[in-house]
Amino acid sequence: MPVSAAAQRVASHWADCRKHSAPPVLRQDIAEQAQSHLTHGADEDYLRRIAWWMATERPSWFDLSLAMTMSDAPQPAPSTAPAGGRTHRCPCRAALTAA
């Protein structure tokens, strides 16, 4: 899957925040996950915050979607929330919480 510069920035941020170096394959996997979320409208800044949280608070996790579901994970800023005042982690997470 081709990844955008924004997805690469999210993955680089995740790798830079880790205490131990991340293998290139994990960095690429995080970039692909970020690209998947960016493709359907996720906010890059929010993904960077989730990547930071995952790298510092849950260093053994390598799944952005899982990290977004955790109650102690960063929440989206109101400016990135969908209309209607409800805050969701990204459009795919909103679909899951509405079900």
XYZ file of N, CA and C in Angstrom:
297
model
N 0.853 -1.176 0.000
C 0.000 0.000 0.000
C 0.898 1.238 0.000
N 0.705 2.134 -0.959
C 1.479 3.383 -0.921
C 0.999 4.259 0.241
N 1.925 4.877 0.907
C 1.576 5.732 2.043
C 1.984 7.170 1.768
N 1.219 8.081 2.291
C 1.458 9.510 2.096
C 2.548 10.003 3.048
N 2.981 11.219 2.788
C 3.959 11.850 3.687
C 3.362 12.013 5.082
N 2.058 12.298 5.159
C 1.403 12.444 6.469
C 1.467 11.134 7.252
N 1.206 10.014 6.590
C 1.271 8.716 7.260
C 2.694 8.404 7.698
N 3.666 8.764 6.871
C 5.067 8.563 7.242
C 5.430 9.413 8.464
N 4.883 10.628 8.525
C 5.157 11.488 9.691
C 4.591 10.875 10.966
N 3.396 10.297 10.886
C 2.801 9.641 12.059
C 3.692 8.488 12.509
N 4.124 7.666 11.563
C 4.971 6.519 11.898
C 6.323 6.965 12.454
N 6.897 8.008 11.890
C 8.173 8.524 12.392
C 8.026 9.071 13.804
N 6.911 9.747 14.048
C 6.650 10.278 15.385
C 6.541 9.133 16.389
N 5.813 8.084 16.012
C 5.682 6.912 16.873
C 7.067 6.327 17.173
N 7.873 6.145 16.133
C 9.201 5.548 16.313
C 10.102 6.439 17.165
N 10.033 7.742 16.954
C 10.866 8.675 17.713
C 10.493 8.722 19.194
N 9.240 8.450 19.515
C 8.774 8.519 20.903
C 9.082 7.256 21.698
N 9.432 6.196 21.025
C 9.716 4.938 21.713
C 11.060 5.007 22.441
N 11.163 4.296 23.565
C 12.420 4.234 24.301
C 13.447 3.395 23.554
N 12.972 2.412 22.816
C 13.856 1.526 22.062
C 13.570 1.703 20.577
N 14.584 1.505 19.772
C 14.402 1.707 18.336
C 13.373 0.720 17.777
N 12.659 1.183 16.773
C 11.631 0.365 16.140
C 12.163 -0.204 14.834
N 11.978 -1.484 14.611
C 12.414 -2.059 13.344
C 11.663 -1.406 12.171
N 12.305 -1.311 11.021
C 11.649 -0.697 9.859
C 10.304 -1.330 9.503
N 10.170 -2.629 9.704
C 8.910 -3.292 9.360
C 7.767 -2.783 10.245
N 8.046 -2.509 11.517
C 7.006 -1.968 12.403
C 6.674 -0.528 12.027
N 7.695 0.246 11.686
C 7.454 1.629 11.262
C 6.582 1.645 10.014
N 6.855 0.736 9.064
C 6.053 0.670 7.842
C 4.620 0.242 8.158
N 4.461 -0.695 9.084
C 3.124 -1.140 9.466
C 2.322 0.002 10.089
N 2.940 0.775 10.963
C 2.262 1.924 11.566
C 1.896 2.940 10.482
N 2.793 3.158 9.521
C 2.506 4.085 8.417
C 1.308 3.603 7.609
N 1.226 2.311 7.342
C 0.092 1.766 6.584
C -1.211 1.890 7.379
N -1.148 1.644 8.681
C -2.344 1.826 9.513
C -2.781 3.291 9.500
N -1.819 4.194 9.654
C -2.137 5.629 9.634
C -2.745 6.009 8.289
N -2.186 5.483 7.198
C -2.715 5.799 5.875
C -4.148 5.329 5.741
N -4.443 4.176 6.259
C -5.815 3.665 6.206
C -6.773 4.635 6.890
N -6.395 5.139 8.044
C -7.250 6.093 8.757
C -7.287 7.444 8.048
N -6.158 7.899 7.536
C -6.127 9.181 6.815
C -6.990 9.126 5.558
N -7.015 7.986 4.897
C -7.792 7.831 3.670
C -9.272 8.069 3.909
N -9.765 7.666 5.053
C -11.192 7.890 5.309
C -11.453 9.067 6.249
N -10.495 9.979 6.357
C -10.782 11.248 6.992
C -10.247 11.501 8.385
N -9.393 10.653 8.890
C -8.831 10.903 10.225
C -7.919 12.122 10.194
N -7.779 12.754 11.335
C -6.959 13.940 11.487
C -5.518 13.531 11.794
N -4.566 14.063 11.048
C -3.161 13.698 11.246
C -2.677 14.041 12.655
N -3.053 15.194 13.158
C -2.616 15.575 14.506
C -3.124 14.604 15.554
N -4.372 14.162 15.393
C -4.904 13.188 16.351
C -4.148 11.865 16.245
N -3.855 11.429 15.023
C -3.100 10.186 14.856
C -1.708 10.299 15.474
N -1.104 11.467 15.382
C 0.203 11.680 16.012
C 0.089 11.574 17.541
N -0.984 12.114 18.097
C -1.173 12.017 19.560
C -1.393 10.571 19.978
N -2.175 9.825 19.206
C -2.394 8.401 19.496
C -1.075 7.645 19.371
N -0.292 7.960 18.345
C 1.004 7.294 18.159
C 1.921 7.571 19.349
N 1.937 8.828 19.819
C 2.748 9.169 20.998
C 2.285 8.362 22.199
N 0.967 8.340 22.437
C 0.421 7.623 23.587
C 0.763 6.141 23.500
N 0.589 5.572 22.327
C 0.870 4.152 22.150
C 2.357 3.872 22.393
N 3.239 4.739 21.919
C 4.680 4.527 22.086
C 5.132 4.691 23.526
N 4.507 5.606 24.258
C 4.964 5.885 25.623
C 4.199 5.118 26.693
N 2.912 4.955 26.511
C 2.082 4.304 27.534
C 1.863 2.807 27.285
N 1.877 2.402 26.025
C 1.642 0.995 25.659
C 2.694 0.564 24.628
N 3.963 0.537 25.028
C 5.032 0.286 24.053
C 4.989 -1.089 23.383
N 4.244 -2.019 23.929
C 4.158 -3.338 23.288
C 3.000 -3.413 22.290
N 2.257 -2.336 22.136
C 1.141 -2.310 21.181
C 1.621 -1.757 19.851
N 1.059 -2.309 18.787
C 1.401 -1.869 17.439
C 0.147 -1.715 16.593
N -0.957 -1.312 17.210
C -2.235 -1.227 16.512
C -2.919 0.102 16.846
N -2.942 1.021 15.882
C -3.566 2.334 16.102
C -5.056 2.208 16.406
N -5.747 1.304 15.705
C -7.187 1.154 15.932
C -7.480 0.699 17.352
N -6.698 -0.240 17.847
C -6.870 -0.696 19.226
C -6.615 0.449 20.191
N -5.555 1.203 19.956
C -5.216 2.312 20.847
C -6.343 3.337 20.899
N -6.997 3.588 19.768
C -8.086 4.572 19.733
C -9.276 4.168 20.591
N -9.436 2.881 20.846
C -10.600 2.416 21.596
C -10.411 2.488 23.109
N -9.208 2.717 23.555
C -8.944 2.693 24.989
C -9.410 3.982 25.661
N -10.044 3.842 26.803
C -10.612 5.008 27.485
C -9.545 5.975 27.986
N -8.337 5.479 28.272
C -7.303 6.387 28.750
C -6.436 6.951 27.620
N -6.782 6.635 26.383
C -6.065 7.195 25.229
C -6.479 8.645 25.019
N -5.645 9.422 24.335
C -6.032 10.811 24.040
C -7.352 10.859 23.268
N -8.145 11.842 23.573
C -9.412 12.028 22.871
C -9.232 13.085 21.785
N -10.059 13.030 20.738
C -9.920 14.034 19.685
C -10.256 15.422 20.184
N -9.580 16.402 19.625
C -9.870 17.789 19.968
C -11.239 18.154 19.407
N -11.972 19.053 20.065
C -13.297 19.424 19.557
C -13.273 19.915 18.107
N -12.175 20.548 17.688
C -12.109 21.044 16.313
C -12.053 19.918 15.291
N -11.671 18.703 15.709
C -11.608 17.583 14.774
C -12.817 16.663 14.920
N -13.722 17.004 15.818
C -14.889 16.160 16.043
C -15.912 16.368 14.938
N -16.645 15.299 14.609
C -17.710 15.446 13.619
C -18.799 16.394 14.113
N -19.604 16.884 13.201
C -20.714 17.779 13.561
C -21.652 17.077 14.534
N -22.348 17.837 15.292
C -23.291 17.267 16.245
C -22.752 17.227 17.660
N -21.525 17.676 17.847
C -20.982 17.768 19.188
C -20.420 16.486 19.752
N -20.585 15.363 19.053
C -20.035 14.115 19.558
C -18.586 14.003 19.123
N -17.738 13.570 20.011
C -16.339 13.401 19.637
C -16.065 11.926 19.393
N -15.415 11.650 18.286
C -15.036 10.286 17.938
C -13.572 10.276 17.570
N -12.977 9.121 17.673
C -11.561 8.987 17.427
C -11.201 9.157 15.961
N -12.028 8.751 15.056
C -11.899 8.994 13.627
C -13.171 8.453 12.989
N -13.436 8.733 11.725
C -14.707 8.293 11.136
C -14.988 6.798 11.283
N -13.972 5.943 11.191
C -14.253 4.506 11.334
C -14.628 4.174 12.768
N -14.077 4.865 13.720
C -14.440 4.637 15.124
C -15.860 5.131 15.392
N -16.270 6.200 14.723
C -17.627 6.711 14.906
C -18.637 5.691 14.430
N -18.340 5.027 13.329
C -19.253 4.014 12.800
C -19.382 2.866 13.782
N -18.301 2.504 14.436
C -18.352 1.409 15.394
C -19.099 1.787 16.649
N -18.961 3.033 17.105
C -19.632 3.414 18.340
C -21.116 3.659 18.116
N -21.525 3.931 16.872
C -22.936 4.164 16.583
C -23.691 2.853 16.480
N -22.981 1.762 16.244
C -23.642 0.455 16.053
C -24.163 -0.098 17.361
